Amino acid sequence: MSEADRIAKLENAVEQLSRRLLQREDELDIRKLQHLYGYLIDKCLYNETVDLFTNDGEVRFFGGVWKGKEGIRRLYVERFQKRFTHGNNGPIDGFLLDHPQLQDIIDVEPDGEIAYGRARSMMQAGRHKDYADPSNPMMGARQWWEGGIYENTYQKVDGVWRIKVLNYLPQWHADFETGWANTRPEYVPFPTQTFPADPTGPDELIADSWLWPTHKLVPFHMKHPVTGKEIVAERWQGDIDRAQARTAEPAV
């Protein structure tokens, strides 16, 4: 091998290693971003949460889409902050809202500007009886579980990764005392009106929204790493028959 060939080979190896290193650094930065989202929303730091998004970002949540920084602020500050913490940007005594971020899988596009992530949250939430407001249904004493899946999109802006689309799909809810086997229908009602008819509502409604005990696969952003095929799930016909039977049952 000539000296020129050896140099070219080394330069190629350095280029490949640099590209792989940058990809791993991007994955770590995105993972930190997603985990920070969990820490911020845990402590009801809603103003700081909004700052994690791109200016044209959006949040897809509970059957609605909140678009742009204005829409995202409407969700986190005008809706969550006022309902959960009396307008306080930060935790308040007696209110629990833990959002651990788990099982995150990050895939960065070859251009290094867009990335996709899938993660899970297993939330514990509630309000202590000594801090309940019986006159306000949103401020009553209660404790519940929530499990959900994220399928998010991230964008690097001026060298800093931000959330472009936070697509959070709650999978199930349960009262702490009775568990998920007894979850009542519409445990959390989906929005039915958009902004401005609903002052804190979404800009758009999502038609195909569901909650436990309905159970579907949240589509994966990536293909199967071994087979290279799309990851899909069959829909058990018995679920459909059971749902139709419940609908057809006469009222008593």
Coordinates of C-alpha atoms in Angstrom, one line a residue:
M1 CA 0.0 0.0 0.0
S2 CA 1.4 3.4 -1.0
E3 CA 1.8 6.3 1.4
A4 CA -1.0 8.1 -0.3
D5 CA -3.3 5.1 0.0
R6 CA -2.5 4.8 3.8
I7 CA -3.3 8.5 4.3
A8 CA -6.5 8.2 2.4
K9 CA -7.5 5.2 4.4
L10 CA -6.8 6.9 7.7
E11 CA -8.7 10.0 6.7
N12 CA -11.7 7.9 5.7
A13 CA -11.5 6.1 9.1
V14 CA -11.3 9.4 11.0
E15 CA -14.3 10.7 9.0
Q16 CA -16.4 7.7 9.8
L17 CA -15.4 7.8 13.5
S18 CA -16.2 11.5 13.7
R19 CA -19.6 10.9 12.1
R20 CA -20.3 8.0 14.5
L21 CA -19.2 10.1 17.5
L22 CA -21.3 13.1 16.5
Q23 CA -24.3 10.7 16.1
R24 CA -23.8 9.3 19.6
E25 CA -23.4 12.8 21.1
D26 CA -26.7 13.8 19.4
E27 CA -28.4 10.8 20.8
L28 CA -27.1 11.7 24.3
D29 CA -28.2 15.3 23.9
I30 CA -31.7 14.3 22.8
R31 CA -31.9 11.8 25.7
K32 CA -30.9 14.6 28.1
L33 CA -33.6 16.8 26.5
Q34 CA -36.3 14.3 26.9
H35 CA -35.3 13.4 30.5
L36 CA -35.2 17.1 31.4
Y37 CA -38.7 17.5 30.0
G38 CA -39.7 14.8 32.6
Y39 CA -38.0 16.7 35.4
L40 CA -39.5 20.0 34.5
I41 CA -43.0 18.8 34.2
D42 CA -42.7 16.8 37.4
K43 CA -42.2 20.1 39.3
C44 CA -44.8 22.0 37.3
L45 CA -42.1 24.3 35.8
Y46 CA -44.3 25.0 32.8
N47 CA -42.6 28.2 31.5
E48 CA -39.3 26.3 31.3
T49 CA -41.1 23.4 29.6
V50 CA -42.4 25.6 26.8
D51 CA -38.8 26.8 26.2
L52 CA -37.8 23.2 25.2
F53 CA -39.8 23.4 21.9
T54 CA -39.0 24.9 18.5
N55 CA -41.0 28.0 17.5
D56 CA -43.0 25.9 15.1
G57 CA -43.3 22.9 17.4
E58 CA -46.5 21.2 18.4
V59 CA -47.9 19.0 21.2
R60 CA -50.2 16.1 20.3
F61 CA -51.9 15.2 23.5
F62 CA -55.3 13.6 24.6
G63 CA -57.0 13.9 21.2
G64 CA -55.8 17.4 20.4
V65 CA -52.9 19.2 18.7
W66 CA -51.5 22.5 20.2
K67 CA -49.5 24.2 17.5
G68 CA -46.6 26.7 17.7
K69 CA -45.2 28.4 20.8
E70 CA -48.5 30.2 21.4
G71 CA -50.5 26.9 21.3
I72 CA -48.0 25.1 23.5
R73 CA -48.0 27.9 26.0
R74 CA -51.8 27.8 26.0
L75 CA -51.6 24.1 27.0
Y76 CA -48.9 24.2 29.6
V77 CA -49.4 27.6 31.2
E78 CA -53.0 28.5 30.6
R79 CA -54.4 25.0 31.1
F80 CA -52.0 22.9 33.2
Q81 CA -50.6 25.7 35.4
K82 CA -53.9 27.2 36.2
R83 CA -55.6 23.8 36.9
F84 CA -52.9 22.1 38.8
T85 CA -50.9 24.8 40.7
H86 CA -53.2 27.8 41.0
G87 CA -51.1 29.6 38.4
N88 CA -47.8 29.0 40.2
N89 CA -44.8 28.2 38.0
G90 CA -43.4 25.5 40.2
P91 CA -44.4 22.7 42.7
I92 CA -47.0 23.4 45.3
D93 CA -47.5 21.6 48.6
G94 CA -49.9 18.6 48.4
F95 CA -49.7 18.1 44.6
L96 CA -47.8 15.1 43.1
L97 CA -47.1 14.7 39.4
D98 CA -44.1 12.4 38.7
H99 CA -43.2 11.8 35.1
P100 CA -40.2 9.3 34.9
Q101 CA -38.9 8.9 31.3
L102 CA -38.2 5.3 30.5
Q103 CA -37.0 2.9 27.7
D104 CA -36.0 5.7 25.4
I105 CA -34.9 4.8 21.8
I106 CA -33.4 7.6 19.8
D107 CA -32.7 7.6 16.0
V108 CA -31.0 10.5 14.4
E109 CA -31.4 11.2 10.7
P110 CA -28.2 11.1 8.5
D111 CA -28.4 14.9 8.1
G112 CA -28.0 15.3 11.9
E113 CA -30.8 17.9 12.0
I114 CA -33.9 15.8 12.7
A115 CA -34.3 12.9 15.1
Y116 CA -37.1 10.6 16.3
G117 CA -37.6 9.1 19.7
R118 CA -39.8 6.6 21.4
A119 CA -40.1 6.5 25.2
R120 CA -42.4 5.6 28.0
S121 CA -43.7 7.4 31.1
M122 CA -45.1 5.7 34.2
M123 CA -46.8 8.6 36.1
Q124 CA -47.9 8.8 39.7
A125 CA -50.1 11.7 40.5
G126 CA -52.5 13.0 43.1
R127 CA -53.5 15.7 45.5
H128 CA -53.2 15.3 49.3
K129 CA -56.4 15.4 51.3
D130 CA -55.1 18.2 53.5
Y131 CA -54.7 20.4 50.4
A132 CA -57.9 19.6 48.6
D133 CA -60.5 22.2 47.6
P134 CA -64.0 20.4 47.8
S135 CA -65.5 23.3 45.8
N136 CA -63.3 22.6 42.8
P137 CA -63.4 19.2 41.1
M138 CA -59.9 19.7 39.7
M139 CA -58.6 20.4 43.2
G140 CA -60.1 17.4 45.0
A141 CA -58.2 14.8 47.0
R142 CA -57.3 11.9 44.7
Q143 CA -54.4 9.6 43.6
W144 CA -54.0 7.9 40.3
W145 CA -51.6 6.1 37.9
E146 CA -51.0 6.8 34.3
G147 CA -48.9 5.0 31.6
G148 CA -48.1 6.5 28.2
I149 CA -45.9 6.3 25.1
Y150 CA -44.1 9.1 23.4
E151 CA -43.3 9.1 19.7
N152 CA -41.5 12.4 19.3
T153 CA -39.7 14.4 16.7
Y154 CA -36.6 16.6 17.6
Q155 CA -34.8 19.3 15.6
K156 CA -31.4 20.8 16.0
V157 CA -31.7 24.6 16.0
D158 CA -28.5 26.7 16.1
G159 CA -26.6 23.6 17.3
V160 CA -29.1 22.9 20.1
W161 CA -31.6 20.0 20.1
R162 CA -35.2 21.0 20.8
I163 CA -38.5 19.2 20.8
K164 CA -40.3 19.7 17.5
V165 CA -43.3 17.4 18.0
L166 CA -44.2 16.0 21.4
N167 CA -46.6 13.2 20.6
Y168 CA -47.7 11.7 23.9
L169 CA -50.3 9.0 23.8
P170 CA -51.6 7.9 27.3
Q171 CA -52.2 4.2 27.3
W172 CA -54.0 3.6 30.6
H173 CA -55.2 5.3 33.8
A174 CA -56.1 3.8 37.1
D175 CA -57.3 5.0 40.5
F176 CA -54.7 3.9 43.1
E177 CA -57.2 2.1 45.2
T178 CA -59.0 0.0 42.6
G179 CA -56.4 -0.4 39.9
W180 CA -56.6 -0.6 36.1
A181 CA -59.0 -3.5 36.1
N182 CA -61.7 -1.1 37.2
T183 CA -60.8 2.0 35.1
R184 CA -64.0 3.8 34.3
P185 CA -64.8 4.9 30.7
E186 CA -63.4 8.4 29.7
Y187 CA -61.2 8.5 32.8
V188 CA -59.9 11.8 31.3
P189 CA -62.4 13.2 28.7
F190 CA -60.9 14.1 25.3
P191 CA -61.4 17.7 24.2
T192 CA -64.4 18.3 22.0
Q193 CA -63.8 22.0 21.0
T194 CA -60.9 23.8 19.5
F195 CA -59.4 27.2 20.3
P196 CA -60.9 29.8 20.6
A197 CA -64.2 28.2 21.4
D198 CA -62.3 26.5 24.2
P199 CA -59.9 29.2 25.5
T200 CA -57.2 26.6 26.5
G201 CA -58.2 24.0 23.8
P202 CA -56.2 22.6 21.0
D203 CA -55.9 24.0 17.5
E204 CA -57.0 20.7 16.0
L205 CA -58.8 17.6 17.2
I206 CA -57.4 14.1 16.6
A207 CA -60.2 11.8 15.4
D208 CA -58.6 8.4 16.2
S209 CA -58.1 8.8 20.0
W210 CA -58.5 6.0 22.5
L211 CA -57.9 5.1 26.1
W212 CA -57.8 1.9 28.2
P213 CA -59.4 -0.6 28.1
T214 CA -59.1 -0.1 24.4
H215 CA -55.6 -1.2 23.6
K216 CA -53.8 -0.5 20.3
L217 CA -50.2 -0.3 19.1
V218 CA -48.7 3.2 19.0
P219 CA -46.9 3.1 15.6
F220 CA -43.1 2.9 15.8
H221 CA -41.0 5.5 14.0
M222 CA -38.4 2.9 13.1
K223 CA -38.3 -0.5 11.4
H224 CA -37.4 -3.7 13.0
P225 CA -33.6 -3.6 13.5
V226 CA -33.0 -7.2 12.5
T227 CA -35.6 -7.9 9.8
G228 CA -35.8 -4.4 8.4
K229 CA -39.6 -4.7 8.2
E230 CA -42.3 -2.4 9.5
I231 CA -43.4 -3.2 13.1
V232 CA -47.2 -3.9 12.9
A233 CA -49.7 -5.6 15.1
E234 CA -52.8 -7.6 14.3
R235 CA -56.1 -6.3 15.7
W236 CA -57.9 -9.1 17.6
Q237 CA -61.4 -9.4 16.3
G238 CA -62.6 -10.4 19.8
D239 CA -62.0 -6.8 21.0
I240 CA -64.2 -5.5 18.3
D241 CA -67.0 -8.0 19.0
R242 CA -66.8 -7.3 22.7
A243 CA -67.0 -3.5 22.2
Q244 CA -69.9 -3.9 19.8
A245 CA -71.6 -6.2 22.4
R246 CA -71.2 -3.5 25.1
T247 CA -72.7 -0.9 22.8
A248 CA -75.7 -3.1 22.1
E249 CA -76.4 -4.0 25.7
P250 CA -79.8 -2.5 26.8
A251 CA -79.7 0.1 29.5
V252 CA -81.0 -0.9 32.9

